[in-house]
Amino acid sequence: MKKSIKNFLSIVLIAGVSAGVALVTAHSMSKTEEKQGYSFNETFPQSQLVSLTSSHATNLQPVDLTAAAENSIHAVVHIKSVQESKVQNVQVRDPFYDFFGDIFGNGGRGGQQRQVQTPERVGFGSGVIISKDGYIVTNNHVVDGATEVKVTLNNNKTYDATVIGTDEVTDVALIKIDAEDLPTVKFADSDNLRLGEWVLAIGSPYGLTSTITAGIVSAKGRSMAQSGEFKIESFIQTDAAVNPGNSGGALVNKAGEL
C-alpha cells in the first residue's frame, strides 16, 4: 500500500512540475513577443480575415452563363454531310501468283482490275452562323469530300448548303445556305481572352440542339501537328467537354461572343 501511495504521489508531482514548466514557457514566449512588438493576434487579425472572406465572397460564387448561352445557341447549327457511293477500279491480286509466281511468263503481276462500289458515308457536325444571309463556319473535316451538305437550324428548319471554301491546314471551312435574317454570333477579340476565363462550348450533335458544356480557357496559342501537312496553329485550349458531333460548334465567352 505504501508503495502504491508513493507511486501516486510521484505521478502527481511530475504532473505538477510539467504544468509549471508549461506556464513558465508560455509566459516567457509572451514576454518575448511583447519585446519584439508583435503577437499572434497582431500577425493574423481576426478582423482582416473576416474582411478578406467577405470581399472575395462574390468571386467565389459560380459564374452565371445563362445569358451567354441564350445569346448564342440560336446561331449554332447541325450539319449533315453525305459522301455518295461511287464505283472505283481496284487491283485484285491472284493468290496463285503469290504462291507459284509468273509461271506463264506473261510478265503480269497476278492480278486484275475490278470495279468496286464504295458505300455511302454520312457524317455529322456543328457550325456557327456568322452572317444573316447564311454564311456558316465549321470544321473542314466535317464537310471534307462531301457530295451533299444539309444544315438544320435551331428551329429545326433544314437547308441545302454549298461549300464555299475549305482550309485543311487550319481545319476550317465556310459553307452557305439560302436564307435571310438568320441569328448570328458576335465575334470577340481573342487577344483579350484571359487564361482561366469561363467559356461555353455549344454544339448541335446528331440533331440534338443546344448541347452546352462549360469550362475555362486552359491555354492560348497552342499548335498541333498531325500526319502530313495537317497542322492547327494558335488554337484555344479549354477543358469544356467537346463530344463527338460538336466539331465546328461555337466556343463563346461569358458575354456570348464567339
mmCIF file of N, CA and C in Angstrom, residues 190-195 217-222 234-237:
data_model
loop_
_atom_site.group_PDB
_atom_site.id
_atom_site.type_symbol
_atom_site.label_atom_id
_atom_site.label_comp_id
_atom_site.label_asym_id
_atom_site.label_seq_id
_atom_site.Cartn_x
_atom_site.Cartn_y
_atom_site.Cartn_z
ATOM 1 N N SER A 190 -9.886 37.691 -79.658
ATOM 2 C CA SER A 190 -9.196 36.624 -78.937
ATOM 3 C C SER A 190 -7.953 37.118 -78.201
ATOM 4 N N ASP A 191 -7.416 38.276 -78.603
ATOM 5 C CA ASP A 191 -6.269 38.827 -77.881
ATOM 6 C C ASP A 191 -6.645 39.228 -76.454
ATOM 7 N N ASN A 192 -7.915 39.507 -76.239
ATOM 8 C CA ASN A 192 -8.371 39.908 -74.909
ATOM 9 C C ASN A 192 -8.774 38.723 -74.046
ATOM 10 N N LEU A 193 -8.710 37.528 -74.587
ATOM 11 C CA LEU A 193 -9.071 36.334 -73.836
ATOM 12 C C LEU A 193 -8.022 36.069 -72.765
ATOM 13 N N ARG A 194 -8.470 35.729 -71.567
ATOM 14 C CA ARG A 194 -7.567 35.525 -70.439
ATOM 15 C C ARG A 194 -7.591 34.068 -69.986
ATOM 16 N N LEU A 195 -6.460 33.576 -69.533
ATOM 17 C CA LEU A 195 -6.383 32.222 -69.006
ATOM 18 C C LEU A 195 -7.262 32.122 -67.763
ATOM 19 N N VAL A 217 -10.653 28.654 -70.032
ATOM 20 C CA VAL A 217 -9.576 28.709 -71.007
ATOM 21 C C VAL A 217 -8.321 28.149 -70.354
ATOM 22 N N SER A 218 -7.857 27.029 -70.850
ATOM 23 C CA SER A 218 -6.690 26.371 -70.262
ATOM 24 C C SER A 218 -5.384 26.912 -70.819
ATOM 25 N N ALA A 219 -5.381 27.295 -72.098
ATOM 26 C CA ALA A 219 -4.164 27.815 -72.734
ATOM 27 C C ALA A 219 -4.546 28.547 -74.009
ATOM 28 N N LYS A 220 -3.648 29.397 -74.469
ATOM 29 C CA LYS A 220 -3.830 30.127 -75.723
ATOM 30 C C LYS A 220 -2.599 29.917 -76.604
ATOM 31 N N GLY A 221 -2.805 30.067 -77.911
ATOM 32 C CA GLY A 221 -1.679 29.972 -78.833
ATOM 33 C C GLY A 221 -1.108 28.580 -78.972
ATOM 34 N N ARG A 222 -1.919 27.565 -78.770
ATOM 35 C CA ARG A 222 -1.447 26.190 -78.926
ATOM 36 C C ARG A 222 -1.275 25.851 -80.410
ATOM 37 N N SER A 234 -2.191 28.105 -83.341
ATOM 38 C CA SER A 234 -2.717 29.157 -82.469
ATOM 39 C C SER A 234 -4.167 28.919 -82.070
ATOM 40 N N PHE A 235 -4.451 27.726 -81.559
ATOM 41 C CA PHE A 235 -5.820 27.465 -81.135
ATOM 42 C C PHE A 235 -5.949 27.614 -79.620
ATOM 43 N N ILE A 236 -7.205 27.740 -79.177
ATOM 44 C CA ILE A 236 -7.520 27.920 -77.765
ATOM 45 C C ILE A 236 -7.799 26.560 -77.142
ATOM 46 N N GLN A 237 -7.136 26.277 -76.044
ATOM 47 C CA GLN A 237 -7.361 25.021 -75.330
ATOM 48 C C GLN A 237 -8.323 25.265 -74.177
#
